[in-house]
Short mmCIF file of C-alpha atoms and ligand atoms in Angstrom, two decimals:
data_model
loop_
_atom_site.label_atom_id
_atom_site.label_comp_id
_atom_site.label_asym_id
_atom_site.label_seq_id
_atom_site.Cartn_x
_atom_site.Cartn_y
_atom_site.Cartn_z
CA UNK L 67 6.14 17.76 27.40
CA UNK L 68 2.57 16.92 26.65
CA UNK L 69 2.61 17.36 22.61
CA UNK L 70 6.07 16.53 21.47
CA UNK L 71 8.43 13.58 21.64
CA UNK L 72 12.20 14.54 21.57
CA UNK L 73 15.30 12.61 20.64
CA UNK L 74 18.70 13.76 20.21
CA UNK L 75 21.38 11.91 18.19
CA UNK L 76 24.66 13.60 18.32
CA UNK L 77 24.22 17.26 17.01
CA UNK L 78 20.74 16.39 15.25
CA UNK L 79 17.42 16.91 17.44
CA UNK L 80 14.24 15.50 16.22
CA UNK L 81 11.16 16.65 17.29
CA UNK L 82 7.89 14.55 17.02
CA UNK L 83 4.66 16.24 17.02
CA UNK L 84 2.16 14.02 19.15
CA UNK L 85 -1.26 15.16 19.50
CA UNK L 86 -2.83 11.93 17.81
CA UNK L 87 -6.42 12.64 19.11
CA UNK L 88 -6.37 15.90 17.10
CA UNK L 89 -4.27 14.94 14.01
CA UNK L 90 -1.42 16.97 15.61
CA UNK L 91 -3.24 20.12 15.60
CA UNK L 92 -1.05 23.21 16.35
CA UNK L 93 -2.49 24.38 19.65
CA UNK L 94 -0.88 27.38 21.47
CA UNK L 95 0.39 24.78 24.06
CA UNK L 96 2.06 22.93 21.45
CA UNK L 97 3.74 25.99 20.12
CA UNK L 98 4.80 27.04 23.52
CA UNK L 99 6.40 23.69 24.05
CA UNK L 100 8.17 23.68 20.79
CA UNK L 101 9.45 27.12 21.55
CA UNK L 102 10.56 26.32 24.88
CA UNK L 103 12.50 23.52 23.82
CA UNK L 104 14.17 24.61 20.45
CA UNK L 105 14.71 28.34 21.70
CA UNK L 106 17.55 27.41 24.20
CA UNK L 107 18.88 24.59 21.71
CA UNK L 108 19.11 27.21 18.92
CA UNK L 109 21.91 28.74 21.38
CA UNK L 110 23.69 25.28 21.88
CA UNK L 111 26.80 25.10 19.86
CA UNK L 112 26.69 21.21 19.91
CA UNK L 113 23.32 21.35 18.08
CA UNK L 114 23.57 21.41 14.21
CA UNK L 115 20.14 20.67 12.91
CA UNK L 116 16.61 20.13 14.00
CA UNK L 117 13.99 17.57 12.30
CA UNK L 118 10.54 18.20 12.78
CA UNK L 119 8.04 15.29 12.10
CA UNK L 120 4.82 13.97 12.78
CA UNK L 121 3.01 10.42 12.78
CA UNK L 122 2.64 7.97 9.60
CA UNK L 123 -1.07 9.50 9.00
CA UNK L 124 -0.45 13.18 9.63
CA UNK L 125 2.31 15.61 9.98
CA UNK L 126 -0.13 18.43 11.25
CA UNK L 127 -3.82 18.97 10.14
CA UNK L 128 -3.44 22.70 10.82
CA UNK L 129 -3.97 24.99 13.79
CA UNK L 130 -6.27 23.80 16.37
CA UNK L 131 -9.94 24.47 15.20
CA UNK L 132 -11.43 23.60 18.55
CA UNK L 133 -9.05 26.24 20.24
CA UNK L 134 -9.89 28.84 17.71
CA UNK L 135 -13.64 28.36 17.05
CA UNK L 136 -14.83 30.72 19.85
CA UNK L 137 -12.47 33.44 19.75
CA UNK L 138 -13.35 37.12 19.00
CA UNK L 139 -11.63 39.33 16.35
CA UNK L 140 -10.46 41.54 19.34
CA UNK L 141 -9.25 38.64 21.43
CA UNK L 142 -7.30 37.35 18.60
CA UNK L 143 -5.51 40.77 17.68
CA UNK L 144 -5.07 41.70 21.36
CA UNK L 145 -3.17 38.29 21.96
CA UNK L 146 -1.68 38.71 18.29
CA UNK L 147 -2.66 34.91 18.10
CA UNK L 148 0.15 32.86 16.66
CA UNK L 149 2.57 35.62 16.10
CA UNK L 150 5.03 33.49 17.96
CA UNK L 151 5.18 31.05 14.89
CA UNK L 152 7.58 33.59 13.44
CA UNK L 153 9.83 32.90 16.59
CA UNK L 154 9.98 29.15 15.26
CA UNK L 155 10.76 30.58 11.65
CA UNK L 156 13.54 32.65 12.82
CA UNK L 157 15.48 30.05 14.67
CA UNK L 158 19.01 30.04 13.13
CA UNK L 159 19.50 26.48 13.22
CA UNK L 160 18.55 24.78 10.19
CA UNK L 161 15.11 22.91 10.40
CA UNK L 162 13.95 19.81 8.31
CA UNK L 163 10.32 19.00 7.96
CA UNK L 164 9.94 15.33 7.36
CA UNK L 165 6.29 14.98 6.30
CA UNK L 166 4.12 11.82 5.99
CA UNK L 167 0.37 12.19 5.40
CA UNK L 168 -1.48 15.46 5.86
CA UNK L 169 0.36 18.80 6.03
CA UNK L 170 -2.69 20.99 5.95
CA UNK L 171 -3.44 24.80 6.89
CA UNK L 172 -0.93 25.59 9.54
CA UNK L 173 0.78 21.99 8.90
CA UNK L 174 1.65 23.09 5.62
CA UNK L 175 2.85 26.61 6.82
CA UNK L 176 4.96 24.97 9.58
CA UNK L 177 6.61 22.70 6.57
CA UNK L 178 7.27 25.83 4.70
CA UNK L 179 8.89 27.45 7.72
CA UNK L 180 11.50 24.80 7.51
CA UNK L 181 14.42 24.99 5.33
CA UNK L 182 14.14 21.64 3.94
CA UNK L 183 11.17 19.53 3.31
CA UNK L 184 11.41 15.71 2.87
CA UNK L 185 8.06 14.26 1.87
CA UNK L 186 6.60 11.00 1.50
CA UNK L 187 4.78 9.73 -1.72
CA UNK L 188 1.67 9.77 0.05
CA UNK L 189 2.03 13.06 1.64
CA UNK L 190 -0.62 15.56 0.95
CA UNK L 191 -0.30 19.58 1.32
CA UNK L 192 -2.90 22.17 1.28
CA UNK L 193 -4.36 25.40 2.65
CA UNK L 194 -7.70 24.56 3.25
CA UNK L 195 -8.83 27.46 5.37
CA UNK L 196 -11.24 28.96 3.18
CA UNK L 197 -13.63 26.06 3.72
CA UNK L 198 -13.51 27.10 7.59
CA UNK L 199 -14.49 30.70 6.43
CA UNK L 200 -11.09 31.95 7.09
CA UNK L 201 -7.72 32.41 5.00
CA UNK L 202 -4.32 31.15 6.07
CA UNK L 203 -2.59 32.93 8.68
CA UNK L 204 0.89 32.00 9.16
CA UNK L 205 2.43 32.28 5.98
CA UNK L 206 -0.01 30.56 3.46
CA UNK L 207 -0.72 33.42 1.32
CA UNK L 208 2.84 34.92 1.80
CA UNK L 209 5.35 32.26 1.93
CA UNK L 210 3.43 29.96 -0.37
CA UNK L 211 3.06 32.49 -2.74
CA UNK L 212 6.84 33.30 -2.97
CA UNK L 213 7.71 29.55 -2.98
CA UNK L 214 5.16 28.24 -5.74
CA UNK L 215 4.51 31.52 -7.45
CA UNK L 216 0.85 33.33 -7.71
CA UNK L 217 -1.05 30.88 -10.09
CA UNK L 218 -0.31 27.63 -7.96
CA UNK L 219 -0.79 29.83 -4.55
CA UNK L 220 -4.22 31.07 -5.79
CA UNK L 221 -5.29 27.63 -6.69
CA UNK L 222 -4.78 26.01 -3.40
CA UNK L 223 -5.66 28.98 -1.39
CA UNK L 224 -9.17 29.63 -3.04
CA UNK L 225 -10.28 26.19 -3.97
CA UNK L 226 -8.72 24.76 -0.67
CA UNK L 227 -7.69 21.38 -2.56
CA UNK L 228 -4.89 19.42 -1.47
CA UNK L 229 -1.83 18.55 -3.77
CA UNK L 230 0.17 15.46 -3.59
CA UNK L 231 3.76 15.19 -2.69
CA UNK L 232 4.96 15.12 -6.44
CA UNK L 233 2.79 18.14 -7.33
CA UNK L 234 4.46 20.03 -4.27
CA UNK L 235 7.86 18.96 -5.16
CA UNK L 236 7.39 20.13 -8.87
CA UNK L 237 6.08 23.42 -7.72
CA UNK L 238 8.71 24.12 -5.49
CA UNK L 239 7.36 23.47 -1.98
CA UNK L 240 8.95 20.21 -1.27
CA UNK L 241 12.69 19.41 -1.53
CA UNK L 242 12.72 15.56 -1.99
CA UNK L 243 10.10 13.00 -2.36
CA UNK L 244 11.03 9.54 -0.93
CA UNK L 245 8.99 6.43 -0.19
CA UNK L 246 6.86 6.72 2.80
CA UNK L 247 9.01 4.52 4.95
CA UNK L 248 11.92 6.50 4.03
CA UNK L 249 10.99 10.02 5.05
CA UNK L 250 12.48 10.29 8.53
CA UNK L 251 15.59 8.44 7.62
CA UNK L 252 16.26 10.58 4.55
CA UNK L 253 15.79 13.52 6.85
CA UNK L 254 17.71 12.38 9.34
CA UNK L 255 20.88 11.85 6.55
CA UNK L 256 20.31 15.19 5.43
CA UNK L 257 20.38 16.56 9.03
CA UNK L 258 23.46 14.68 9.91
CA UNK L 259 25.15 16.07 6.60
CA UNK L 260 24.20 19.80 7.62
CA UNK L 261 25.33 19.26 11.26
CA UNK L 262 28.51 18.25 10.20
CA UNK L 263 29.63 21.50 8.35
CA UNK L 264 30.76 24.41 10.10
CA UNK L 265 27.95 26.11 11.84
CA UNK L 266 28.62 29.40 11.05
CA UNK L 267 28.83 28.86 7.45
CA UNK L 268 25.40 26.80 7.56
CA UNK L 269 23.85 29.69 9.40
CA UNK L 270 25.20 32.11 7.08
CA UNK L 271 24.15 30.04 4.02
CA UNK L 272 20.58 29.55 5.30
CA UNK L 273 20.49 33.51 6.04
CA UNK L 274 21.47 34.31 2.35
CA UNK L 275 19.16 31.80 0.51
CA UNK L 276 16.31 33.43 2.72
CA UNK L 277 17.36 36.78 1.71
CA UNK L 278 16.58 36.05 -1.88
CA UNK L 279 12.82 36.01 -0.79
CA UNK L 280 13.06 39.10 0.96
CA UNK L 281 15.07 41.53 -1.35
CA UNK L 282 15.85 42.49 -4.89
CA UNK L 283 18.66 40.75 -6.76
CA UNK L 284 21.21 43.58 -6.69
CA UNK L 285 20.94 43.76 -2.84
CA UNK L 286 20.90 40.23 -2.40
CA UNK L 287 23.90 39.69 -4.47
CA UNK L 288 25.74 42.39 -2.46
CA UNK L 289 24.55 40.71 0.90
CA UNK L 290 25.69 37.37 -0.30
CA UNK L 291 29.15 38.87 -1.39
CA UNK L 292 29.78 40.46 2.12
CA UNK L 293 28.70 37.44 3.85
CA UNK L 294 31.02 35.21 1.62
CA UNK L 295 33.95 37.89 2.58
CA UNK L 296 33.14 37.90 6.27
CA UNK L 297 33.34 33.98 6.44
CA UNK L 298 37.01 34.25 5.78
CA UNK L 299 37.52 35.59 9.33
CA UNK L 300 36.46 32.17 10.54
CA UNK L 301 38.66 29.26 11.52
CA UNK L 302 36.27 26.89 9.72
CA UNK L 303 36.94 28.70 6.16
CA UNK L 304 40.77 28.22 6.89
CA UNK L 305 40.29 24.43 7.77
CA UNK L 306 37.87 23.67 5.26
CA UNK L 307 40.21 24.83 2.28
CA UNK L 308 43.52 23.64 3.90
CA UNK L 309 41.78 20.17 4.42
CA UNK L 310 40.81 20.18 0.72
CA UNK L 311 44.32 20.69 -0.35
CA UNK L 312 45.88 18.43 1.97
CA UNK L 313 43.03 16.02 0.71
CA UNK L 314 41.75 15.13 4.05
CA UNK L 315 38.36 15.44 5.78
CA UNK L 316 38.04 18.89 7.31
CA UNK L 317 37.42 19.29 11.52
CA UNK L 318 35.01 21.98 11.68
CA UNK L 319 34.84 23.68 15.01
CA UNK L 320 31.85 26.18 14.23
CA UNK L 321 33.83 29.31 14.52
N1 CO8 P 266 -7.79 21.09 14.73
C1 CO8 P 266 -8.47 20.35 15.67
N2 CO8 P 266 -9.01 19.12 15.71
C2 CO8 P 266 -8.83 18.78 14.55
C3 CO8 P 266 -7.99 19.23 13.30
C4 CO8 P 266 -7.58 20.62 13.62
N3 CO8 P 266 -7.08 21.07 12.65
N4 CO8 P 266 -8.00 18.46 12.52
C5 CO8 P 266 -8.47 16.97 12.73
N5 CO8 P 266 -9.06 17.23 14.01
C6 CO8 P 266 -9.65 16.38 14.88
C7 CO8 P 266 -11.11 16.16 14.60
O1 CO8 P 266 -11.79 17.16 15.10
C8 CO8 P 266 -11.42 14.67 15.02
O2 CO8 P 266 -11.45 14.81 16.50
P1 CO8 P 266 -12.82 13.83 17.28
O3 CO8 P 266 -12.16 12.40 16.85
O4 CO8 P 266 -12.44 14.27 18.46
O5 CO8 P 266 -13.94 14.06 16.37
C9 CO8 P 266 -9.82 14.09 14.66
O6 CO8 P 266 -8.91 15.29 14.92
C10 CO8 P 266 -9.80 13.20 13.76
O7 CO8 P 266 -10.23 14.04 12.65
P2 CO8 P 266 -11.35 13.32 11.45
O8 CO8 P 266 -12.10 12.42 11.81
O9 CO8 P 266 -11.65 14.55 10.79
O10 CO8 P 266 -9.91 12.31 10.74
P3 CO8 P 266 -10.14 12.18 9.11
O11 CO8 P 266 -9.11 10.89 8.74
O12 CO8 P 266 -11.71 11.93 8.67
O13 CO8 P 266 -9.70 13.33 8.32
C11 CO8 P 266 -8.51 15.42 7.55
C12 CO8 P 266 -8.47 13.91 8.25
C13 CO8 P 266 -8.66 15.49 6.23
C14 CO8 P 266 -7.13 15.96 7.95
C15 CO8 P 266 -9.64 16.49 8.44
O14 CO8 P 266 -9.40 15.98 10.06
C16 CO8 P 266 -9.46 17.65 8.37
O15 CO8 P 266 -9.75 18.13 7.35
N6 CO8 P 266 -8.88 18.64 9.42
C17 CO8 P 266 -8.92 20.01 9.33
C18 CO8 P 266 -8.00 20.38 8.17
C19 CO8 P 266 -8.04 22.07 8.08
O16 CO8 P 266 -9.00 22.45 7.86
N7 CO8 P 266 -6.95 22.71 8.62
C20 CO8 P 266 -6.75 23.96 8.70
C21 CO8 P 266 -7.10 24.57 10.05
S1 CO8 P 266 -7.09 26.35 10.30
C22 CO8 P 266 -5.65 26.69 10.10
O17 CO8 P 266 -4.41 26.08 10.03
C23 CO8 P 266 -5.30 28.20 10.09
C24 CO8 P 266 -3.92 28.55 10.60
C25 CO8 P 266 -3.56 30.11 10.80
C26 CO8 P 266 -3.77 30.49 12.12
C27 CO8 P 266 -3.35 31.85 12.27
C28 CO8 P 266 -3.87 32.85 12.89
C29 CO8 P 266 -3.08 34.16 13.17
#
């Protein structure tokens, strides 16, 4: 692994982006490593949550400008450059972004592909692509607008300015803001909690929340209700409710 550092603690896998010389710029090689690592783990029943983090200075400073600079439009289209980031977004294991420092361009988009974003007080988010003569390309006009609304998305995308963690939390991009030195610990605590619950219910919950961004209210409510009904086919539902009634902690098995 050239650009990632990986740790596993029980059911939680932590991936640290590690390209310090390029401020963790998201190259094609880094993406391939990330998917090569997390793709198989997504099918491992012993894994319950991923945490993605960077360094103290930078989560990720965007896509790799050096890699992209000389490319042609035809080349970009024929290789469908960065389409595989959707494979990362589609991983069914919950993903937590633990963000210190810069989360710019593709770095901000990577955070938005995660299910929770825990940010340090000094973290900075932005979509500065307009300054490079391009636009965001992996969700910065689409996910961002759904998360923070048109007014804030236009402000960020058209001016290329950064926003701090508090503003990002207020507008719905960030789940929690904590002191800088607490970011990873907070993310790991949340990850351990998520990983302790029934895997089927957690995945279903994640899918239902995301469905809200993709569909109308009526269809979304019906989808949620049907998934809720279906979970009564799982052992974990019986165990969770029985344990509550017996006033003991549940023992989930993910089935
Ligand atoms: N790509 C490649 N290298 C980078 C990047 C990057 N995104 N960001 C920083 N670096 C490199 C610098 O070139 C520099 O390298 P070197 O030492 O060899 O000169 C090194 O990292 C350190 O950078 P700085 O000296 O600039 O560090 P500073 O602390 O002064 O500044 C900043 C930090 C503010 C983060 C600054 O580096 C910066 O503005 N970086 C670029 C941010 C940016 O524009 N990001 C958007 C990139 S485009 C993008 O993400 C589009 C995604 C969609 C593509 C999808 C296509 C379908």
